[in-house]
PDB file of C-alpha atoms in Angstrom:
ATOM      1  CA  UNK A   1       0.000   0.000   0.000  1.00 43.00           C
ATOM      2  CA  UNK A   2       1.098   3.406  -0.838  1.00 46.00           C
ATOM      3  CA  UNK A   3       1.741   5.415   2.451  1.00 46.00           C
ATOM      4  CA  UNK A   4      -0.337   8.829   2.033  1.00 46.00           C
ATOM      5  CA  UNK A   5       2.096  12.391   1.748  1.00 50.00           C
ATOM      6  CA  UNK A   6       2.252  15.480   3.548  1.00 43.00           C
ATOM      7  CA  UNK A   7       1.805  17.995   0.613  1.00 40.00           C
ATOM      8  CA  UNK A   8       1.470  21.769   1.613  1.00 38.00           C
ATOM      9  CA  UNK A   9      -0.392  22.805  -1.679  1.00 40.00           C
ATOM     10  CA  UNK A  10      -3.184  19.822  -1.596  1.00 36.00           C
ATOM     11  CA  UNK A  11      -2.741  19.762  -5.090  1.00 38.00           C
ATOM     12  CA  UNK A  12      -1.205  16.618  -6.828  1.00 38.00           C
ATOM     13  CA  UNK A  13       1.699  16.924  -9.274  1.00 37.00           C
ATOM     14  CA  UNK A  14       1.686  14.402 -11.531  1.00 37.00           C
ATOM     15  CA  UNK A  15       2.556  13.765 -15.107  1.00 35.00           C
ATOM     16  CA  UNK A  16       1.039  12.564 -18.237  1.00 37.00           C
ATOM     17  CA  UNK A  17       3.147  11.187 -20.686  1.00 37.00           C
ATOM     18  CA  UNK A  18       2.063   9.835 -23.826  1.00 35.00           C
ATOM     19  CA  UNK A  19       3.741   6.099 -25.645  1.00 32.00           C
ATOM     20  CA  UNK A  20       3.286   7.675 -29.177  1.00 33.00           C
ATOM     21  CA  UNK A  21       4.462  11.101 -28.313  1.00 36.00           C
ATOM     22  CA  UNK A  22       7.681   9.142 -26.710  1.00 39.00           C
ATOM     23  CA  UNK A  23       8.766   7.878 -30.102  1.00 36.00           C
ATOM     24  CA  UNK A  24       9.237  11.213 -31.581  1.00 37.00           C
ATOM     25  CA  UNK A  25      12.461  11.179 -29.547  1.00 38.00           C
ATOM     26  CA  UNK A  26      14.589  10.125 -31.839  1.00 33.00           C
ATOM     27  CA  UNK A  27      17.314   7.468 -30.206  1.00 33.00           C
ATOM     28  CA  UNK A  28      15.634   7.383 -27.258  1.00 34.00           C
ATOM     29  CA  UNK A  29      13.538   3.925 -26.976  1.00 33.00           C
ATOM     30  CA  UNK A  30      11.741   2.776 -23.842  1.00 32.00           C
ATOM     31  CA  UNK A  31      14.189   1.572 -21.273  1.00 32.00           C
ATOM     32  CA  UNK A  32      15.046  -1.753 -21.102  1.00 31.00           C
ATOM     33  CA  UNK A  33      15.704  -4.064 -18.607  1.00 30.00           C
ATOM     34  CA  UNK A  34      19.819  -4.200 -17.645  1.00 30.00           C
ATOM     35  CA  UNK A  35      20.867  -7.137 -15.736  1.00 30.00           C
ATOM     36  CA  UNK A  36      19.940  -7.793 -12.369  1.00 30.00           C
ATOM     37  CA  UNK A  37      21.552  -6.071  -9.017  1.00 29.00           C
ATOM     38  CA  UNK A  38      21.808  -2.879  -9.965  1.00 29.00           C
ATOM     39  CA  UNK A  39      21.886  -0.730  -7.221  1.00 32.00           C
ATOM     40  CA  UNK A  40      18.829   1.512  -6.386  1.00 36.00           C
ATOM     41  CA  UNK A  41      15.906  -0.340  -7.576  1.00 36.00           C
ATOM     42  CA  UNK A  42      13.150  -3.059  -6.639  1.00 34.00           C
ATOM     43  CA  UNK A  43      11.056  -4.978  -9.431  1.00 33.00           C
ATOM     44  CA  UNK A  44       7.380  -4.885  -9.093  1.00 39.00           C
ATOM     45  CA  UNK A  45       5.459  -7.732  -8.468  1.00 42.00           C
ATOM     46  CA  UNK A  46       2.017  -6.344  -9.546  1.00 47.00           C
ATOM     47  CA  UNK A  47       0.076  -6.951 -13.097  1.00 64.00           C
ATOM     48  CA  UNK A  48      -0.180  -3.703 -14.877  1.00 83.00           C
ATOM     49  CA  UNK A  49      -4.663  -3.062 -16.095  1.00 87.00           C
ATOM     50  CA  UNK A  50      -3.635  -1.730 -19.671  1.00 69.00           C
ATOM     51  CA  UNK A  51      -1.444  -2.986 -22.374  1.00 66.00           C
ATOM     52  CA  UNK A  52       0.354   0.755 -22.000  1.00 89.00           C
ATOM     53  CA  UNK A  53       0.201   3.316 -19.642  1.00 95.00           C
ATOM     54  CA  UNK A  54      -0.330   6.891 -20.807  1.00 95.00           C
ATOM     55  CA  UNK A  55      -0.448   8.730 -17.574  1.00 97.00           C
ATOM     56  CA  UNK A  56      -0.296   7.716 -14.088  1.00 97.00           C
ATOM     57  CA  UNK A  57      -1.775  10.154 -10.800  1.00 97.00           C
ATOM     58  CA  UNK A  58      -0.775  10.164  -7.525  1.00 97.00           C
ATOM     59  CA  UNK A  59      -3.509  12.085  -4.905  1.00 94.00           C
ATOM     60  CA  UNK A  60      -1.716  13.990  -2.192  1.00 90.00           C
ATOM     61  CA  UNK A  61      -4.827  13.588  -0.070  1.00 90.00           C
ATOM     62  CA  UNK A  62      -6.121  10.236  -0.345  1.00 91.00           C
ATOM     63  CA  UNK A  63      -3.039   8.623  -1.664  1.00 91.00           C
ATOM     64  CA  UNK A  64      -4.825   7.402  -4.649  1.00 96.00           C
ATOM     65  CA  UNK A  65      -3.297   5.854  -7.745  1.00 97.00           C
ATOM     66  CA  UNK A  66      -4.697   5.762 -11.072  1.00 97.00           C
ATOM     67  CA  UNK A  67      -3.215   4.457 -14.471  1.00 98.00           C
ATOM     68  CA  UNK A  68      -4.677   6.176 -17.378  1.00 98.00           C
ATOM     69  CA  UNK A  69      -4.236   3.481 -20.006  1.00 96.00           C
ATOM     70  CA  UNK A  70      -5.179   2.630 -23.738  1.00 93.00           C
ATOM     71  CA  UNK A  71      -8.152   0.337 -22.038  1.00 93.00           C
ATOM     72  CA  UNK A  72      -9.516   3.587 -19.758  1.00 96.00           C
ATOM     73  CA  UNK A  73      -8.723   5.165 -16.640  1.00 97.00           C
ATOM     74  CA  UNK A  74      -7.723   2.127 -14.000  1.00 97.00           C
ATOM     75  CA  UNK A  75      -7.437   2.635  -9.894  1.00 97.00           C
ATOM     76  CA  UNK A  76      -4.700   0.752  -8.895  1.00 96.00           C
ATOM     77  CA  UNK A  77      -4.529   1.388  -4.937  1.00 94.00           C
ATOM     78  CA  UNK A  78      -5.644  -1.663  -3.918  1.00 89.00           C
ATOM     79  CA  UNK A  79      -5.448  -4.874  -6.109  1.00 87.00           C
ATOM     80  CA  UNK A  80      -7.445  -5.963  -8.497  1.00 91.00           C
ATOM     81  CA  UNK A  81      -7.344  -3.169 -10.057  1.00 94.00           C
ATOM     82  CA  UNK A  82     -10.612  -1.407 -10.299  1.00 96.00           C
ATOM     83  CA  UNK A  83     -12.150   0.169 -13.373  1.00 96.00           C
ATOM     84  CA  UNK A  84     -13.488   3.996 -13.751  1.00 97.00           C
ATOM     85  CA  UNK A  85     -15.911   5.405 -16.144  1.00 95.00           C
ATOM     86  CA  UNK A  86     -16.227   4.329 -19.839  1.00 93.00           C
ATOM     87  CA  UNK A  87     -13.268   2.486 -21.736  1.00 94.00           C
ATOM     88  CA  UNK A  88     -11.211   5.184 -23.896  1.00 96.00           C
ATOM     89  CA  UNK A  89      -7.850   5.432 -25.470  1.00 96.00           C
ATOM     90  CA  UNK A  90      -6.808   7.856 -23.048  1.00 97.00           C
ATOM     91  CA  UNK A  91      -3.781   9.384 -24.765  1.00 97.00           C
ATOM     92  CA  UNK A  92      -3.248  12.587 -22.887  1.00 98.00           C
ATOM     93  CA  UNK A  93      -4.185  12.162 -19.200  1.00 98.00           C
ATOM     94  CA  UNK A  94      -3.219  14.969 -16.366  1.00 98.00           C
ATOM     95  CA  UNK A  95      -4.732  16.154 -13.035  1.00 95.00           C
ATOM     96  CA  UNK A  96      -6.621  19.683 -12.714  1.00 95.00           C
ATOM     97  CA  UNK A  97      -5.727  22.124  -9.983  1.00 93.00           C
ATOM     98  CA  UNK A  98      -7.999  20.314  -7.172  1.00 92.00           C
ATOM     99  CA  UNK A  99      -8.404  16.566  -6.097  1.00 91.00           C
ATOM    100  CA  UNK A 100     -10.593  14.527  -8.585  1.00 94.00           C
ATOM    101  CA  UNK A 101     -10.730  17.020 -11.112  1.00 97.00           C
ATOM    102  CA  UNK A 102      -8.600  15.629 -14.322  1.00 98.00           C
ATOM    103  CA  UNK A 103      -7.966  16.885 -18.148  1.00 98.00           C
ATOM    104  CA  UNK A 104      -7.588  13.505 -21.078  1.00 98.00           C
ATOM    105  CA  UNK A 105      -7.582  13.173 -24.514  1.00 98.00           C
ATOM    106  CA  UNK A 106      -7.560  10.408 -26.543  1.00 98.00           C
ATOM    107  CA  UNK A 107      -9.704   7.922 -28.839  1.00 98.00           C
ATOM    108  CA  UNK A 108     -13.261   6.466 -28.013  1.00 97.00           C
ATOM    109  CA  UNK A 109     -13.142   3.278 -26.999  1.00 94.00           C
ATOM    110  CA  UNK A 110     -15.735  -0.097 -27.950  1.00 91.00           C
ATOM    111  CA  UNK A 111     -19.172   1.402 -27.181  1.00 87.00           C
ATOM    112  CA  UNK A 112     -18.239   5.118 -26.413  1.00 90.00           C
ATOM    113  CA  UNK A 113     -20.195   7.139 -27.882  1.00 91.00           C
ATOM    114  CA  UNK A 114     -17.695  10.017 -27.736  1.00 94.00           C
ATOM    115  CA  UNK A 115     -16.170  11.950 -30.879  1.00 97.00           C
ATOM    116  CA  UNK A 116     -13.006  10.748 -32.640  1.00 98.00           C
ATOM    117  CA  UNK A 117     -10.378  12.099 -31.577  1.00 98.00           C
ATOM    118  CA  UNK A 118     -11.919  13.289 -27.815  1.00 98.00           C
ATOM    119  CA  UNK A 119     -10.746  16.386 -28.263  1.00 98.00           C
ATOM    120  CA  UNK A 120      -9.911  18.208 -25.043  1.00 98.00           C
ATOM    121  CA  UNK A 121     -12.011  16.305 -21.771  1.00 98.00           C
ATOM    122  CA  UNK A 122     -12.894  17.774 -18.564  1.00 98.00           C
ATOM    123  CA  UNK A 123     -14.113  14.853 -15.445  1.00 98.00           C
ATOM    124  CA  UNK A 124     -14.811  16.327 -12.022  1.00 98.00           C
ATOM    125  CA  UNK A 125     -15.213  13.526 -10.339  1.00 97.00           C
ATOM    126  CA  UNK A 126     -12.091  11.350 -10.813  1.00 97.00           C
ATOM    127  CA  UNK A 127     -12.948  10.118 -14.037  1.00 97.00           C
ATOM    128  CA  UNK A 128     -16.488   8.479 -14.010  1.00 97.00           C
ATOM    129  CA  UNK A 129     -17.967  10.815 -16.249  1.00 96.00           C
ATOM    130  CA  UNK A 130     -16.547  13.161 -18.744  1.00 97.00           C
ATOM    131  CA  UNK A 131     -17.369  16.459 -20.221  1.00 98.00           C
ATOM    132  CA  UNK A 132     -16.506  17.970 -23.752  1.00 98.00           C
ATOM    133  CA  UNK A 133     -14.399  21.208 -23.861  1.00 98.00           C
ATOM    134  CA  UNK A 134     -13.503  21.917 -27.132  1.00 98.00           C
ATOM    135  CA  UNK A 135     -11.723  20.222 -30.387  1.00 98.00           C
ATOM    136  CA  UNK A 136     -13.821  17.427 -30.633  1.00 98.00           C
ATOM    137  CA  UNK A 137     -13.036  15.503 -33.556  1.00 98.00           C
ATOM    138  CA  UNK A 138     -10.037  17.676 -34.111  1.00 98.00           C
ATOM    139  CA  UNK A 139      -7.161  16.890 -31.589  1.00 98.00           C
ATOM    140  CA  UNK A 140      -5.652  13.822 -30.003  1.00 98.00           C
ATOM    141  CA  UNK A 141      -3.341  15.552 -27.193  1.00 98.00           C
ATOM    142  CA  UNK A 142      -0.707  13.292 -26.657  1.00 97.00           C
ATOM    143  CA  UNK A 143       1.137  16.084 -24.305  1.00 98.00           C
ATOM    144  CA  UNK A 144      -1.110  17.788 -22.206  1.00 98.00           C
ATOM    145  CA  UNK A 145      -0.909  19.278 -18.500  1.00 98.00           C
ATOM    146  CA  UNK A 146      -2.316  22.180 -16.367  1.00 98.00           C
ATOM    147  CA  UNK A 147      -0.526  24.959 -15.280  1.00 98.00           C
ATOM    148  CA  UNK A 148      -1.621  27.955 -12.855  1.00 97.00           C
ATOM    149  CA  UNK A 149      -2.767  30.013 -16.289  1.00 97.00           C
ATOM    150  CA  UNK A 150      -4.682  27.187 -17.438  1.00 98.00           C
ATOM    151  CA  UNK A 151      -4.010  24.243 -20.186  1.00 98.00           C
ATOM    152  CA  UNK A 152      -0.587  23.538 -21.758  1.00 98.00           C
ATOM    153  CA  UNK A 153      -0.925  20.663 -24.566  1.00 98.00           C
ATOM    154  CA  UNK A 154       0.205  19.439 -28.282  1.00 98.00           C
ATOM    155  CA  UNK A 155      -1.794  17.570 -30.860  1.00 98.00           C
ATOM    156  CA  UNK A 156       1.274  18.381 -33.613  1.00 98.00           C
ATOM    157  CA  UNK A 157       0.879  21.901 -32.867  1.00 98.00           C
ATOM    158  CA  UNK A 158       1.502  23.365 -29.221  1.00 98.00           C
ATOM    159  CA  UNK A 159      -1.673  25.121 -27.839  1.00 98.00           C
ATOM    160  CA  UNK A 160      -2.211  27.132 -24.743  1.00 98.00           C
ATOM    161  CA  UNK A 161      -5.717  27.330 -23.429  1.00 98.00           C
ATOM    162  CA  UNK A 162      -7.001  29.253 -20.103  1.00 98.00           C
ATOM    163  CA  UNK A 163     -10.217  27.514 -19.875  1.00 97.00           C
ATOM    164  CA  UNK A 164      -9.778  24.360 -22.215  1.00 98.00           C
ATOM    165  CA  UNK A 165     -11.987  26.043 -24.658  1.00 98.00           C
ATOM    166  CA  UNK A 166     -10.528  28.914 -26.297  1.00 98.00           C
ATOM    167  CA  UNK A 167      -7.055  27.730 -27.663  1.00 98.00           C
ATOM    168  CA  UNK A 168      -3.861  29.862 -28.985  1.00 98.00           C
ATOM    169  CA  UNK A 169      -1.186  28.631 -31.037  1.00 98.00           C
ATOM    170  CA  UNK A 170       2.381  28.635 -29.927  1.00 98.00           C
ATOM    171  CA  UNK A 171       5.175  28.767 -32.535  1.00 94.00           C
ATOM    172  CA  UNK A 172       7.926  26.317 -31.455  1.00 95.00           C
ATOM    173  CA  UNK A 173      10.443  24.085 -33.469  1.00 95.00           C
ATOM    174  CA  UNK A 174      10.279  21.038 -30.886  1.00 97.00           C
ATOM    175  CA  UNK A 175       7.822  18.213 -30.735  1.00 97.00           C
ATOM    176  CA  UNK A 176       7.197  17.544 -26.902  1.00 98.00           C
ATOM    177  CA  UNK A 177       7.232  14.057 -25.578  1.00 97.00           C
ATOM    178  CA  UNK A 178       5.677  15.287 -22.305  1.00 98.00           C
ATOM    179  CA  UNK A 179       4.839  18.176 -20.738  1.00 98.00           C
ATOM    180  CA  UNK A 180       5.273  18.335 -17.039  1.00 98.00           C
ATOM    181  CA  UNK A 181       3.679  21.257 -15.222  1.00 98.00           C
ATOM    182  CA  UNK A 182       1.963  22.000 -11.659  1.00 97.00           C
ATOM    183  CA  UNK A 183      -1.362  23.879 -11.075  1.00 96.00           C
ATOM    184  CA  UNK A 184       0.676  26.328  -8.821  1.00 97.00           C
ATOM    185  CA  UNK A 185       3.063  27.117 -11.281  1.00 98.00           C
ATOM    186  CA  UNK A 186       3.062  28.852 -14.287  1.00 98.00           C
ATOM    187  CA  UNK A 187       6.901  26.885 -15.247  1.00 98.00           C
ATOM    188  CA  UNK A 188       6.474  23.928 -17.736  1.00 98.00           C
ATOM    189  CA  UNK A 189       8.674  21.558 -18.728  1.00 98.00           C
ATOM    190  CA  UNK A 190       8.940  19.990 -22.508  1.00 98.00           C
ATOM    191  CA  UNK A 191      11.066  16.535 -23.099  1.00 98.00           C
ATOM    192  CA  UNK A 192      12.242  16.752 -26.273  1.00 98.00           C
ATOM    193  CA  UNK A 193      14.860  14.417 -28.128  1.00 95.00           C
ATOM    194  CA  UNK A 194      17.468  18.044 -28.143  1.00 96.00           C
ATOM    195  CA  UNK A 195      16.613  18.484 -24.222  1.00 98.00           C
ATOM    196  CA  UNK A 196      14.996  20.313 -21.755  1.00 98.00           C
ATOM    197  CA  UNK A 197      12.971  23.073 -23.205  1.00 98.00           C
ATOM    198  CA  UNK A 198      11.541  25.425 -20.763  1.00 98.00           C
ATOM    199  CA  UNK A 199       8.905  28.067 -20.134  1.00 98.00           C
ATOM    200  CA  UNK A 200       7.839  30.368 -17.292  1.00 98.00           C
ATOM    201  CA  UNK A 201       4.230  31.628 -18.365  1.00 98.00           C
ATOM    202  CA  UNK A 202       3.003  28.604 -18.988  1.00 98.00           C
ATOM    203  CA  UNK A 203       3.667  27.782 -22.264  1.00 98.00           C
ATOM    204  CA  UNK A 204       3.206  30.737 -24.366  1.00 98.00           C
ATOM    205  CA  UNK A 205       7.367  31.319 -24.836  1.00 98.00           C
ATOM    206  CA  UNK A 206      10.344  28.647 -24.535  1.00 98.00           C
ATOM    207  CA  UNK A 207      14.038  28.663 -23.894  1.00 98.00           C
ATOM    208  CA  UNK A 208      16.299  25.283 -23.964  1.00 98.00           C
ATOM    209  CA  UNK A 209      17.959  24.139 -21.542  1.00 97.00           C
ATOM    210  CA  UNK A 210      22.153  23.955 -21.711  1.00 93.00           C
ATOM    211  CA  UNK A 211      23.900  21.529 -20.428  1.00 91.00           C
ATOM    212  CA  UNK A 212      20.095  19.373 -18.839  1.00 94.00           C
ATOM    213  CA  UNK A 213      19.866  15.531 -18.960  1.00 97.00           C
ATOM    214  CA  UNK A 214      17.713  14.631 -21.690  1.00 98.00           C
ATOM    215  CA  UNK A 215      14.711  12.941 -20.144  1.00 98.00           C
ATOM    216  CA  UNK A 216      12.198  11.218 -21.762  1.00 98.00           C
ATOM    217  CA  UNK A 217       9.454  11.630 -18.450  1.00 98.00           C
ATOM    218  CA  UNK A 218       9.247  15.052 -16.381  1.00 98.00           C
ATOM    219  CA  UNK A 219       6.898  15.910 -13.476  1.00 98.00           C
ATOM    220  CA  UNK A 220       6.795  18.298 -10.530  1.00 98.00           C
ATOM    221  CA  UNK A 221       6.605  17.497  -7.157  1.00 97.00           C
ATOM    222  CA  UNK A 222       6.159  20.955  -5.778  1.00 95.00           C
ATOM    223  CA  UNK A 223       6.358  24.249  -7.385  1.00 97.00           C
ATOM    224  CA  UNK A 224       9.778  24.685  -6.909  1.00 97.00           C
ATOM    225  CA  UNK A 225      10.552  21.117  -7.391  1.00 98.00           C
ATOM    226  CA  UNK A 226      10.884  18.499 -10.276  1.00 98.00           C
ATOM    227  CA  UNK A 227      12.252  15.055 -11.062  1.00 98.00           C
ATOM    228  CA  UNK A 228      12.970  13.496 -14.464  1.00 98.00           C
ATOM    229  CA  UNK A 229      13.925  10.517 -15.783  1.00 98.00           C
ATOM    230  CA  UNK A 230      16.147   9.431 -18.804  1.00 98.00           C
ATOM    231  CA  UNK A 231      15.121   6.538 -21.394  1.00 97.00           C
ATOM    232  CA  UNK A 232      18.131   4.634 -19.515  1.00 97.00           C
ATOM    233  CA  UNK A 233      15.873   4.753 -16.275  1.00 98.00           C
ATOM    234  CA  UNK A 234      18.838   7.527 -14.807  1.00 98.00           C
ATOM    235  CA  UNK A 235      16.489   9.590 -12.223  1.00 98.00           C
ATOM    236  CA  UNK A 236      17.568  13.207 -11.942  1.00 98.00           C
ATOM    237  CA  UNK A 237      16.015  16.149  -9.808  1.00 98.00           C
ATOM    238  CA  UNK A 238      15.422  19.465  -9.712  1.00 98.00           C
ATOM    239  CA  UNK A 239      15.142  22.154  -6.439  1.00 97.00           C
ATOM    240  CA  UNK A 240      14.659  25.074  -9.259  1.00 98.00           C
ATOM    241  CA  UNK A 241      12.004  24.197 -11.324  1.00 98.00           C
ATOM    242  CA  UNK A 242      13.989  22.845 -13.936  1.00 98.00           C
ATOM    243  CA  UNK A 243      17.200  24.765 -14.036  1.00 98.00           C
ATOM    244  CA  UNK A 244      19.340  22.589 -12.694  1.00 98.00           C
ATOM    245  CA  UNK A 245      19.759  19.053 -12.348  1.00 98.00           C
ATOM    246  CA  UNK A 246      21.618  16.401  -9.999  1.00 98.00           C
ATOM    247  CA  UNK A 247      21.448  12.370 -10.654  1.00 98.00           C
ATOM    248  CA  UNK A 248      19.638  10.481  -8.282  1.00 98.00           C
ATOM    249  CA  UNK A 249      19.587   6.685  -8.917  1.00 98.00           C
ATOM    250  CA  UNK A 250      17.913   4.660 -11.730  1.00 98.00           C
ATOM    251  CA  UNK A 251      14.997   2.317 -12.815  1.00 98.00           C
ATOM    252  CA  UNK A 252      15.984  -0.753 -13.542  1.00 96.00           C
ATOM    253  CA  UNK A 253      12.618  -1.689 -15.781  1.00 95.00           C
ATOM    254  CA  UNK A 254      10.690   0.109 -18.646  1.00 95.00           C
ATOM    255  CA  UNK A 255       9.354   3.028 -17.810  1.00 97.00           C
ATOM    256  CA  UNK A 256       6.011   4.750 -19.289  1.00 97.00           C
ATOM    257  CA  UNK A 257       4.726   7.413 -16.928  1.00 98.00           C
ATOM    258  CA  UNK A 258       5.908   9.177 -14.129  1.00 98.00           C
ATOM    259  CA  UNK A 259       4.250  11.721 -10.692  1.00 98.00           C
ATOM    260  CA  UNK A 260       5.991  13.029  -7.944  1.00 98.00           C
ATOM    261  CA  UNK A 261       4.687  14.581  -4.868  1.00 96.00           C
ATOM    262  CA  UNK A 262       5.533  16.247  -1.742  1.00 93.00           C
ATOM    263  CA  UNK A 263       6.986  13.454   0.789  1.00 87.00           C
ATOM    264  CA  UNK A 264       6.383  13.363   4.214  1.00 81.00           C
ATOM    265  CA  UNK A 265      10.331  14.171   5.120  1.00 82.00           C
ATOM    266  CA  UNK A 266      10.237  17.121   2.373  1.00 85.00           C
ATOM    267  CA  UNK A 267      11.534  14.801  -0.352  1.00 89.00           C
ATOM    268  CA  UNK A 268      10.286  14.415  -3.546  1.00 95.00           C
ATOM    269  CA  UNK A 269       8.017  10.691  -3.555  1.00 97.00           C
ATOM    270  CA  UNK A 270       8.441   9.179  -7.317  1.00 98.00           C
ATOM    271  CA  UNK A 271       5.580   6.960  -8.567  1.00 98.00           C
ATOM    272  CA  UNK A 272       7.033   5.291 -12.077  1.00 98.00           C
ATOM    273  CA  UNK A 273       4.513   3.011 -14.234  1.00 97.00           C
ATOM    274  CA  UNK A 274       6.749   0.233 -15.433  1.00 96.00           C
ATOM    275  CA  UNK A 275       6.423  -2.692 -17.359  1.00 90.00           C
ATOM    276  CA  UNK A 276       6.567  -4.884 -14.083  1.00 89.00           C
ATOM    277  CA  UNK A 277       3.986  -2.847 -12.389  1.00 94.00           C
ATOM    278  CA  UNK A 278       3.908   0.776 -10.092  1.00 96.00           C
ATOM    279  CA  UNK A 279       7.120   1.311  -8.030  1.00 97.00           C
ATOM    280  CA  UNK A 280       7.815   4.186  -5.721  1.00 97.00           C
ATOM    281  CA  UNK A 281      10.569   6.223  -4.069  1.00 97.00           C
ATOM    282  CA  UNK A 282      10.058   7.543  -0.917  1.00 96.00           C
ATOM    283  CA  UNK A 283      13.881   9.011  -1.102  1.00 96.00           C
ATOM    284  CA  UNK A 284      14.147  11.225  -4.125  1.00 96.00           C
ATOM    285  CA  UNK A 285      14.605   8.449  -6.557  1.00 97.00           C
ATOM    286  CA  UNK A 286      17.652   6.969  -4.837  1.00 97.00           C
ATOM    287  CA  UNK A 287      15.752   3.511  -4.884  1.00 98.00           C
ATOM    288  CA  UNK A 288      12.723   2.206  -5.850  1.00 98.00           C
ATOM    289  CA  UNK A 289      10.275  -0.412  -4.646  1.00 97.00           C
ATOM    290  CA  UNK A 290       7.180  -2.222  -5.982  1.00 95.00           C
ATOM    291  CA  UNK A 291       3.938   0.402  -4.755  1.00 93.00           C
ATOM    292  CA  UNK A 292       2.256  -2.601  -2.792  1.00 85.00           C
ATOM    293  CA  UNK A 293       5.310  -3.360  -1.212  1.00 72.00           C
ATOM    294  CA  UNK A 294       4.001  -2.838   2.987  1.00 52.00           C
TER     295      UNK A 294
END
């Protein structure tokens, strides 16, 4: 069971990422398993509920954990893992600035009556029913996260929205893999297969990052605080909202979504989807073990 965090903002910071946004990093394929006893990691034991993970939220007041998955939206606190809402492709999956309120995007699913692609979804109640924003039928978000000024996301084009309705286009000359934001924050983070790129009004202008890791996943844990990880597994983290990095330890398995919250001890927690199930850090990504683990 996943021990619940302190967080001082209430707010969970998790991350979305998307499988086919991750292959426009060029050279950078999933992470693969490396050979056992490698220092700083545990295996999972636990049967992931999708054949890929899009997205994966962590709530920083119940300690909740849901997989957002090509099969629908999957809580996997307690197992078996127990189904929410309808079954979509849920593509672009991030939380909203309170608890139970998250953004997705997507494909309908077998006997969804939804609009192909979704569009841009809005579900106030932790994802048993959705409503339709805007670009229905028009945009599959594979990137997508929410930011103190509103909606960050990228359907081949990178958008900024305040409401989730009324979109603007940004010019930039990098495809994100994921965007990793916090809804206290207007600082959002772009993987890209160059690096880092970076923005501090969420979204609307960008600056690279010299001399960053590239990571493939990104989220924020705080504010002030994010953690990354390369498509080696190589954790890294970040006290200044993405300005600077130090190496933490690694995940040994391959990884498809990442969230990070405020820990109990004022470290960063690390939640990583993995092909061998959910594993957690409870020490800044120094080492991992399975989420179940007691």
């Amino acid at each position: 069971m996943v021990r619940k965090p302190a967080s001082s903002t209430k707010h969970r910071a998790v991350l979305s990422a998307a499988a086919g946004a991750l292959l426009a990093l060029a050279g950078c394929a999933p992470a693969s398993s490396p050979a056992p006893g490698t220092n700083g990691t545990a295996s999972a034991g636990t049967t992931l509920p999708g054949s890929h993970v899009h997205g994966i939220a962590v709530s920083g007041e119940t300690s909740q954990v849901l997989l957002a998955t090509h099969d629908g939206l999957f809580d996997v606190t307690t197992a078996p893992a127990t189904k929410i809402g309808g079954t979509n492709d849920l593509m672009g999956f991030t939380p909203g600035p309170s608890d139970g309120v998250f953004y997705a995007s997507g494909h309908p699913g077998p006997g969804s009556d939804l609009p192909n692609p979704l569009g841009l979804l809005r579900s106030s109640d932790g994802g048993k029913t959705w409503e339709q924003l805007s670009r229905q039928g028009e945009s599959d978000f594979h990137a997508l996260t929410a930011t103190q000024a509103g909606i960050v996301a990228f359907d081949g084009v990178l958008r900024t929205s305040p409401d989730g309705k009324a979109w603007s286009t940004v010019a930039a000359d990098f495809a994100p893999a994921v965007l990793a934001g916090h809804p206290d924050s207007t600082t959002v983070l772009a993987t890209t297969q160059g690096g880092i790129q970076r923005s501090t009004d969420s979204g609307s202008t960008w600056t690279p990052l010299e001399n960053g890791p590239v990571i493939q996943f990104a989220a924020f844990a705080h504010p002030a605080e994010a953690v990354g990880v390369e498509p080696d597994g190589t954790v890294h983290y970040s006290a200044d909202a993405g300005e600077t990095w130090t190496e933490q330890g690694r995940i040994d398995a391959e990884v498809m979504a990442i969230a990070a919250l405020k820990g109990e001890d004022g470290r960063p927690w690390i939640w990583a989807a993995t092909a061998d199930g959910v594993i957690v850090s409870t020490d800044g990504g120094m080492t991992f073990r399975p989420a179940d683990a007691d």
